[in-house]
Amino acid sequence: AQSVTQLDSQVPVFEEAPVELRCNYSSSVSVYLFWYVQYPNQGLQLLLKYLSGSTLVKGINGFEAEFNKSQTSFHLRKPSVHISDTAEYFCAVIVTSGTYKYIFGTGTRLKVLA
Amino acid sequence: DSGVTQTPKHLITATGQRVTLRCSPRSGDLSVYWYQQSLDQGLQFLIQYYNGEERAKGNILERFSAQQFPDLHSELNLSSLELGDSALYFCASSPPLSTDTQYFGPGTRLTVL
């Protein structure tokens, strides 16, 4: 069965510091990988996605992620965070067999401290 | 603003009752997805419709049902409600040529008392 693991439920970080949010997946078939952000009292918004090609993917708001097939990881990074990045971040996969069905991780709450 | 609208924003009801949540996808999007977000189970995919037809099913209970109408709006019906059904229910839509990307609505917060 496919699954997504976000190892950190909460990540506190000071403003202008770098951050990495970890995501690992398990699947016996090819997957598409995504990161979504959820600001308080809002729906989810796509940050970036990996479908194929370059393993380093750049997204909105200065975020990037690297697909590592051997480690089955898709960690999200930002070199310098802002207070406004405080939100919940979800890693997700779509298994590329049959219909598109998202599997979401449990989320990581990023709290940026002044 | 994603362009996906959901009504109502909040819903408070009692156990055993039935409610209907409504979703209007972005203009031009044919796919609609429903998700349940709760503290204990996280974000769970419930069901997907594409142009009026059921396309994929996730962890949707038998007490729940959905449909997509000819104008492409969708409704999620929840019946015989239990306390554990209290959650945020999100609708998302995706464009025909990019079904991997989903645009989420603001959600409906359901509270079952």
PDB file of C-alpha atoms in Angstrom:
ATOM      1  CA  ALA A   1       0.000   0.000   0.000  1.00  0.00           C
ATOM      2  CA  GLN A   2       1.115   3.505  -0.702  1.00  0.00           C
ATOM      3  CA  SER A   3       1.786   5.900   2.160  1.00  0.00           C
ATOM      4  CA  VAL A   4       3.299   9.251   2.939  1.00  0.00           C
ATOM      5  CA  THR A   5       5.212   9.995   6.124  1.00  0.00           C
ATOM      6  CA  GLN A   6       5.947  13.438   7.455  1.00  0.00           C
ATOM      7  CA  LEU A   7       8.250  12.789  10.354  1.00  0.00           C
ATOM      8  CA  ASP A   8       7.914  16.158  12.056  1.00  0.00           C
ATOM      9  CA  SER A   9       4.529  17.266  13.321  1.00  0.00           C
ATOM     10  CA  GLN A  10       5.873  20.690  14.320  1.00  0.00           C
ATOM     11  CA  VAL A  11       8.932  22.662  13.260  1.00  0.00           C
ATOM     12  CA  PRO A  12       9.770  25.928  15.024  1.00  0.00           C
ATOM     13  CA  VAL A  13      12.350  28.108  13.295  1.00  0.00           C
ATOM     14  CA  PHE A  14      13.519  31.677  13.661  1.00  0.00           C
ATOM     15  CA  GLU A  15      12.801  34.239  10.972  1.00  0.00           C
ATOM     16  CA  GLU A  16      15.412  34.376   8.168  1.00  0.00           C
ATOM     17  CA  ALA A  17      16.742  30.931   9.129  1.00  0.00           C
ATOM     18  CA  PRO A  18      16.648  28.026   6.657  1.00  0.00           C
ATOM     19  CA  VAL A  19      14.114  25.248   7.051  1.00  0.00           C
ATOM     20  CA  GLU A  20      13.652  21.714   5.789  1.00  0.00           C
ATOM     21  CA  LEU A  21      10.378  19.823   6.110  1.00  0.00           C
ATOM     22  CA  ARG A  22      10.772  16.114   5.603  1.00  0.00           C
ATOM     23  CA  CYS A  23       8.604  13.807   3.557  1.00  0.00           C
ATOM     24  CA  ASN A  24       9.075  10.142   2.755  1.00  0.00           C
ATOM     25  CA  TYR A  25       6.812   7.966   0.702  1.00  0.00           C
ATOM     26  CA  SER A  26       6.409   4.313   0.053  1.00  0.00           C
ATOM     27  CA  SER A  27       5.123   2.979  -3.208  1.00  0.00           C
ATOM     28  CA  SER A  28       5.904   0.077  -5.465  1.00  0.00           C
ATOM     29  CA  VAL A  29       4.897   2.076  -8.523  1.00  0.00           C
ATOM     30  CA  SER A  30       5.765   5.472  -9.892  1.00  0.00           C
ATOM     31  CA  VAL A  31       4.342   8.451  -8.084  1.00  0.00           C
ATOM     32  CA  TYR A  32       3.810  12.107  -8.586  1.00  0.00           C
ATOM     33  CA  LEU A  33       4.804  14.183  -5.564  1.00  0.00           C
ATOM     34  CA  PHE A  34       3.367  17.413  -4.209  1.00  0.00           C
ATOM     35  CA  TRP A  35       3.661  19.903  -1.410  1.00  0.00           C
ATOM     36  CA  TYR A  36       0.641  21.904  -0.333  1.00  0.00           C
ATOM     37  CA  VAL A  37       0.396  24.717   2.211  1.00  0.00           C
ATOM     38  CA  GLN A  38      -2.599  25.472   4.398  1.00  0.00           C
ATOM     39  CA  TYR A  39      -2.774  28.871   6.061  1.00  0.00           C
ATOM     40  CA  PRO A  40      -5.040  29.231   9.098  1.00  0.00           C
ATOM     41  CA  ASN A  41      -8.731  28.976   8.244  1.00  0.00           C
ATOM     42  CA  GLN A  42      -8.030  28.436   4.557  1.00  0.00           C
ATOM     43  CA  GLY A  43      -7.972  25.605   2.055  1.00  0.00           C
ATOM     44  CA  LEU A  44      -4.854  24.004   0.680  1.00  0.00           C
ATOM     45  CA  GLN A  45      -2.722  25.726  -1.918  1.00  0.00           C
ATOM     46  CA  LEU A  46      -0.231  24.001  -4.197  1.00  0.00           C
ATOM     47  CA  LEU A  47       3.386  24.959  -3.471  1.00  0.00           C
ATOM     48  CA  LEU A  48       5.143  22.736  -5.978  1.00  0.00           C
ATOM     49  CA  LYS A  49       4.979  19.387  -7.696  1.00  0.00           C
ATOM     50  CA  TYR A  50       7.256  16.773  -9.188  1.00  0.00           C
ATOM     51  CA  LEU A  51       5.952  14.821 -12.150  1.00  0.00           C
ATOM     52  CA  SER A  52       9.140  13.947 -14.033  1.00  0.00           C
ATOM     53  CA  GLY A  53      12.384  15.482 -15.248  1.00  0.00           C
ATOM     54  CA  SER A  54      14.693  17.496 -13.011  1.00  0.00           C
ATOM     55  CA  THR A  55      14.664  16.224  -9.463  1.00  0.00           C
ATOM     56  CA  LEU A  56      14.979  19.743  -8.043  1.00  0.00           C
ATOM     57  CA  VAL A  57      11.647  21.485  -8.210  1.00  0.00           C
ATOM     58  CA  LYS A  58      11.088  25.147  -7.501  1.00  0.00           C
ATOM     59  CA  GLY A  59       7.748  26.390  -6.260  1.00  0.00           C
ATOM     60  CA  ILE A  60       6.034  29.532  -5.110  1.00  0.00           C
ATOM     61  CA  ASN A  61       7.121  31.740  -2.208  1.00  0.00           C
ATOM     62  CA  GLY A  62      10.786  30.698  -2.519  1.00  0.00           C
ATOM     63  CA  PHE A  63      10.243  27.037  -1.651  1.00  0.00           C
ATOM     64  CA  GLU A  64      11.956  24.157  -3.421  1.00  0.00           C
ATOM     65  CA  ALA A  65      11.988  20.390  -3.044  1.00  0.00           C
ATOM     66  CA  GLU A  66      14.213  17.593  -4.209  1.00  0.00           C
ATOM     67  CA  PHE A  67      12.980  14.213  -5.334  1.00  0.00           C
ATOM     68  CA  ASN A  68      15.291  11.422  -4.221  1.00  0.00           C
ATOM     69  CA  LYS A  69      14.176   8.124  -5.658  1.00  0.00           C
ATOM     70  CA  SER A  70      16.732   5.974  -3.830  1.00  0.00           C
ATOM     71  CA  GLN A  71      15.714   7.419  -0.469  1.00  0.00           C
ATOM     72  CA  THR A  72      12.033   7.737  -1.461  1.00  0.00           C
ATOM     73  CA  SER A  73      12.043  11.270  -0.153  1.00  0.00           C
ATOM     74  CA  PHE A  74      10.731  14.633  -1.252  1.00  0.00           C
ATOM     75  CA  HIS A  75      11.926  17.140   1.343  1.00  0.00           C
ATOM     76  CA  LEU A  76      10.803  20.758   1.195  1.00  0.00           C
ATOM     77  CA  ARG A  77      13.304  23.540   1.775  1.00  0.00           C
ATOM     78  CA  LYS A  78      13.479  27.293   2.013  1.00  0.00           C
ATOM     79  CA  PRO A  79      16.773  29.142   2.557  1.00  0.00           C
ATOM     80  CA  SER A  80      15.243  31.985   4.568  1.00  0.00           C
ATOM     81  CA  VAL A  81      11.777  31.896   6.111  1.00  0.00           C
ATOM     82  CA  HIS A  82       9.441  34.751   6.924  1.00  0.00           C
ATOM     83  CA  ILE A  83       6.797  35.128   9.595  1.00  0.00           C
ATOM     84  CA  SER A  84       4.205  34.795   6.837  1.00  0.00           C
ATOM     85  CA  ASP A  85       5.397  31.236   6.130  1.00  0.00           C
ATOM     86  CA  THR A  86       3.792  30.096   9.373  1.00  0.00           C
ATOM     87  CA  ALA A  87       1.301  27.477   8.216  1.00  0.00           C
ATOM     88  CA  GLU A  88       0.657  23.750   7.918  1.00  0.00           C
ATOM     89  CA  TYR A  89       2.498  21.973   5.116  1.00  0.00           C
ATOM     90  CA  PHE A  90       1.278  18.754   3.558  1.00  0.00           C
ATOM     91  CA  CYS A  91       3.209  16.336   1.415  1.00  0.00           C
ATOM     92  CA  ALA A  92       1.126  14.251  -0.968  1.00  0.00           C
ATOM     93  CA  VAL A  93       1.525  11.609  -3.622  1.00  0.00           C
ATOM     94  CA  ILE A  94      -0.543  10.468  -6.530  1.00  0.00           C
ATOM     95  CA  VAL A  95       0.011   6.898  -7.514  1.00  0.00           C
ATOM     96  CA  THR A  96       0.266   6.683 -11.285  1.00  0.00           C
ATOM     97  CA  SER A  97      -1.757   3.560 -11.774  1.00  0.00           C
ATOM     98  CA  GLY A  98      -5.426   3.844 -12.459  1.00  0.00           C
ATOM     99  CA  THR A  99      -7.162   7.033 -11.509  1.00  0.00           C
ATOM    100  CA  TYR A 100      -5.577   9.973  -9.768  1.00  0.00           C
ATOM    101  CA  LYS A 101      -5.987   9.557  -6.045  1.00  0.00           C
ATOM    102  CA  TYR A 102      -4.146  11.783  -3.621  1.00  0.00           C
ATOM    103  CA  ILE A 103      -2.595  10.360  -0.476  1.00  0.00           C
ATOM    104  CA  PHE A 104      -1.684  13.074   1.993  1.00  0.00           C
ATOM    105  CA  GLY A 105       0.778  13.040   4.843  1.00  0.00           C
ATOM    106  CA  THR A 106      -0.297  14.082   8.311  1.00  0.00           C
ATOM    107  CA  GLY A 107       1.137  17.560   7.908  1.00  0.00           C
ATOM    108  CA  THR A 108       3.940  19.585   9.477  1.00  0.00           C
ATOM    109  CA  ARG A 109       3.141  22.760  11.323  1.00  0.00           C
ATOM    110  CA  LEU A 110       5.826  25.338  10.582  1.00  0.00           C
ATOM    111  CA  LYS A 111       6.016  28.103  13.153  1.00  0.00           C
ATOM    112  CA  VAL A 112       8.312  30.988  12.302  1.00  0.00           C
ATOM    113  CA  LEU A 113       9.477  32.909  15.347  1.00  0.00           C
ATOM    114  CA  ALA A 114      10.487  36.582  15.382  1.00  0.00           C
TER     115      ALA A 114
ATOM    116  CA  ASP B   1      -8.897  32.843  -3.823  1.00  0.00           C
ATOM    117  CA  SER B   2      -8.744  29.504  -5.666  1.00  0.00           C
ATOM    118  CA  GLY B   3     -12.011  30.005  -7.535  1.00  0.00           C
ATOM    119  CA  VAL B   4     -13.609  27.000  -5.832  1.00  0.00           C
ATOM    120  CA  THR B   5     -16.573  27.915  -3.663  1.00  0.00           C
ATOM    121  CA  GLN B   6     -18.115  25.917  -0.873  1.00  0.00           C
ATOM    122  CA  THR B   7     -21.281  26.485   1.097  1.00  0.00           C
ATOM    123  CA  PRO B   8     -22.052  26.704   3.890  1.00  0.00           C
ATOM    124  CA  LYS B   9     -18.912  27.838   5.662  1.00  0.00           C
ATOM    125  CA  HIS B  10     -20.047  26.440   8.993  1.00  0.00           C
ATOM    126  CA  LEU B  11     -22.673  23.868   9.859  1.00  0.00           C
ATOM    127  CA  ILE B  12     -23.783  22.786  13.302  1.00  0.00           C
ATOM    128  CA  THR B  13     -26.167  19.876  13.637  1.00  0.00           C
ATOM    129  CA  ALA B  14     -27.118  17.002  15.918  1.00  0.00           C
ATOM    130  CA  THR B  15     -26.312  13.313  15.834  1.00  0.00           C
ATOM    131  CA  GLY B  16     -28.562  11.294  13.570  1.00  0.00           C
ATOM    132  CA  GLN B  17     -29.242  14.201  11.243  1.00  0.00           C
ATOM    133  CA  ARG B  18     -28.486  14.574   7.547  1.00  0.00           C
ATOM    134  CA  VAL B  19     -26.672  17.486   5.886  1.00  0.00           C
ATOM    135  CA  THR B  20     -25.686  18.503   2.375  1.00  0.00           C
ATOM    136  CA  LEU B  21     -22.477  20.312   1.539  1.00  0.00           C
ATOM    137  CA  ARG B  22     -22.191  22.128  -1.752  1.00  0.00           C
ATOM    138  CA  CYS B  23     -19.211  22.819  -3.982  1.00  0.00           C
ATOM    139  CA  SER B  24     -18.818  24.836  -7.176  1.00  0.00           C
ATOM    140  CA  PRO B  25     -15.606  24.109  -9.067  1.00  0.00           C
ATOM    141  CA  ARG B  26     -13.484  26.640 -10.909  1.00  0.00           C
ATOM    142  CA  SER B  27     -14.812  27.652 -14.281  1.00  0.00           C
ATOM    143  CA  GLY B  28     -13.776  25.043 -16.855  1.00  0.00           C
ATOM    144  CA  ASP B  29     -12.771  22.381 -14.342  1.00  0.00           C
ATOM    145  CA  LEU B  30     -14.481  19.052 -14.852  1.00  0.00           C
ATOM    146  CA  SER B  31     -13.157  17.139 -11.851  1.00  0.00           C
ATOM    147  CA  VAL B  32     -14.375  17.578  -8.311  1.00  0.00           C
ATOM    148  CA  TYR B  33     -12.819  15.922  -5.277  1.00  0.00           C
ATOM    149  CA  TRP B  34     -14.061  15.722  -1.706  1.00  0.00           C
ATOM    150  CA  TYR B  35     -11.819  15.450   1.346  1.00  0.00           C
ATOM    151  CA  GLN B  36     -12.371  15.180   5.075  1.00  0.00           C
ATOM    152  CA  GLN B  37      -9.868  16.797   7.432  1.00  0.00           C
ATOM    153  CA  SER B  38     -10.012  15.870  11.088  1.00  0.00           C
ATOM    154  CA  LEU B  39      -7.525  16.089  13.922  1.00  0.00           C
ATOM    155  CA  ASP B  40      -7.268  12.360  14.435  1.00  0.00           C
ATOM    156  CA  GLN B  41      -7.270  11.173  10.835  1.00  0.00           C
ATOM    157  CA  GLY B  42      -5.671  14.052   8.958  1.00  0.00           C
ATOM    158  CA  LEU B  43      -6.680  14.765   5.373  1.00  0.00           C
ATOM    159  CA  GLN B  44      -8.559  11.877   3.816  1.00  0.00           C
ATOM    160  CA  PHE B  45      -9.651  11.594   0.208  1.00  0.00           C
ATOM    161  CA  LEU B  46     -13.326  10.688  -0.011  1.00  0.00           C
ATOM    162  CA  ILE B  47     -14.437  10.641  -3.628  1.00  0.00           C
ATOM    163  CA  GLN B  48     -13.827  12.110  -7.078  1.00  0.00           C
ATOM    164  CA  TYR B  49     -16.234  12.977  -9.874  1.00  0.00           C
ATOM    165  CA  TYR B  50     -15.330  13.791 -13.444  1.00  0.00           C
ATOM    166  CA  ASN B  51     -17.921  15.442 -15.661  1.00  0.00           C
ATOM    167  CA  GLY B  52     -20.793  13.931 -13.724  1.00  0.00           C
ATOM    168  CA  GLU B  53     -19.421  10.439 -13.283  1.00  0.00           C
ATOM    169  CA  GLU B  54     -17.784   8.875 -10.255  1.00  0.00           C
ATOM    170  CA  ARG B  55     -14.096   8.416 -11.054  1.00  0.00           C
ATOM    171  CA  ALA B  56     -12.382   7.324  -7.838  1.00  0.00           C
ATOM    172  CA  LYS B  57     -13.395   6.364  -4.346  1.00  0.00           C
ATOM    173  CA  GLY B  58     -11.384   6.719  -1.181  1.00  0.00           C
ATOM    174  CA  ASN B  59     -12.253   6.308   2.468  1.00  0.00           C
ATOM    175  CA  ILE B  60     -15.887   7.291   2.108  1.00  0.00           C
ATOM    176  CA  LEU B  61     -18.370   5.804   4.549  1.00  0.00           C
ATOM    177  CA  GLU B  62     -21.569   4.190   3.312  1.00  0.00           C
ATOM    178  CA  ARG B  63     -23.514   6.882   5.190  1.00  0.00           C
ATOM    179  CA  PHE B  64     -21.925   9.448   2.882  1.00  0.00           C
ATOM    180  CA  SER B  65     -22.754   9.952  -0.766  1.00  0.00           C
ATOM    181  CA  ALA B  66     -21.946  12.509  -3.410  1.00  0.00           C
ATOM    182  CA  GLN B  67     -22.970  13.517  -6.874  1.00  0.00           C
ATOM    183  CA  GLN B  68     -21.945  15.950  -9.573  1.00  0.00           C
ATOM    184  CA  PHE B  69     -24.661  17.726 -11.500  1.00  0.00           C
ATOM    185  CA  PRO B  70     -24.782  18.724 -15.200  1.00  0.00           C
ATOM    186  CA  ASP B  71     -23.654  22.258 -14.313  1.00  0.00           C
ATOM    187  CA  LEU B  72     -20.641  20.555 -12.637  1.00  0.00           C
ATOM    188  CA  HIS B  73     -21.382  21.636  -9.106  1.00  0.00           C
ATOM    189  CA  SER B  74     -21.197  18.840  -6.589  1.00  0.00           C
ATOM    190  CA  GLU B  75     -22.935  17.948  -3.368  1.00  0.00           C
ATOM    191  CA  LEU B  76     -21.733  15.751  -0.537  1.00  0.00           C
ATOM    192  CA  ASN B  77     -24.513  14.217   1.531  1.00  0.00           C
ATOM    193  CA  LEU B  78     -23.771  13.043   5.049  1.00  0.00           C
ATOM    194  CA  SER B  79     -26.466  11.084   6.855  1.00  0.00           C
ATOM    195  CA  SER B  80     -26.990   9.452  10.249  1.00  0.00           C
ATOM    196  CA  LEU B  81     -24.364  11.823  11.545  1.00  0.00           C
ATOM    197  CA  GLU B  82     -22.123  10.819  14.423  1.00  0.00           C
ATOM    198  CA  LEU B  83     -19.932  12.902  16.691  1.00  0.00           C
ATOM    199  CA  GLY B  84     -16.899  11.582  14.854  1.00  0.00           C
ATOM    200  CA  ASP B  85     -18.086  13.113  11.590  1.00  0.00           C
ATOM    201  CA  SER B  86     -17.208  16.554  12.937  1.00  0.00           C
ATOM    202  CA  ALA B  87     -14.481  17.786  10.616  1.00  0.00           C
ATOM    203  CA  LEU B  88     -13.519  20.189   7.881  1.00  0.00           C
ATOM    204  CA  TYR B  89     -14.789  19.057   4.506  1.00  0.00           C
ATOM    205  CA  PHE B  90     -12.878  20.342   1.514  1.00  0.00           C
ATOM    206  CA  CYS B  91     -13.812  20.308  -2.095  1.00  0.00           C
ATOM    207  CA  ALA B  92     -11.184  20.629  -4.810  1.00  0.00           C
ATOM    208  CA  SER B  93     -11.341  20.854  -8.579  1.00  0.00           C
ATOM    209  CA  SER B  94      -8.831  20.277 -11.344  1.00  0.00           C
ATOM    210  CA  PRO B  95      -8.666  21.301 -14.984  1.00  0.00           C
ATOM    211  CA  PRO B  96      -9.197  18.743 -17.766  1.00  0.00           C
ATOM    212  CA  LEU B  97      -5.606  18.747 -19.004  1.00  0.00           C
ATOM    213  CA  SER B  98      -3.895  18.970 -15.643  1.00  0.00           C
ATOM    214  CA  THR B  99      -5.731  16.615 -13.356  1.00  0.00           C
ATOM    215  CA  ASP B 100      -2.671  16.245 -11.140  1.00  0.00           C
ATOM    216  CA  THR B 101      -3.117  19.786  -9.798  1.00  0.00           C
ATOM    217  CA  GLN B 102      -6.022  20.442  -7.489  1.00  0.00           C
ATOM    218  CA  TYR B 103      -7.450  23.772  -6.405  1.00  0.00           C
ATOM    219  CA  PHE B 104      -9.019  23.656  -2.973  1.00  0.00           C
ATOM    220  CA  GLY B 105     -12.030  25.515  -1.698  1.00  0.00           C
ATOM    221  CA  PRO B 106     -12.100  27.172   1.734  1.00  0.00           C
ATOM    222  CA  GLY B 107     -13.907  24.221   3.314  1.00  0.00           C
ATOM    223  CA  THR B 108     -17.070  23.624   5.299  1.00  0.00           C
ATOM    224  CA  ARG B 109     -16.642  23.121   9.018  1.00  0.00           C
ATOM    225  CA  LEU B 110     -19.157  20.574  10.258  1.00  0.00           C
ATOM    226  CA  THR B 111     -19.830  20.268  13.969  1.00  0.00           C
ATOM    227  CA  VAL B 112     -22.014  17.404  15.158  1.00  0.00           C
ATOM    228  CA  LEU B 113     -23.334  17.831  18.693  1.00  0.00           C
TER     229      LEU B 113
END
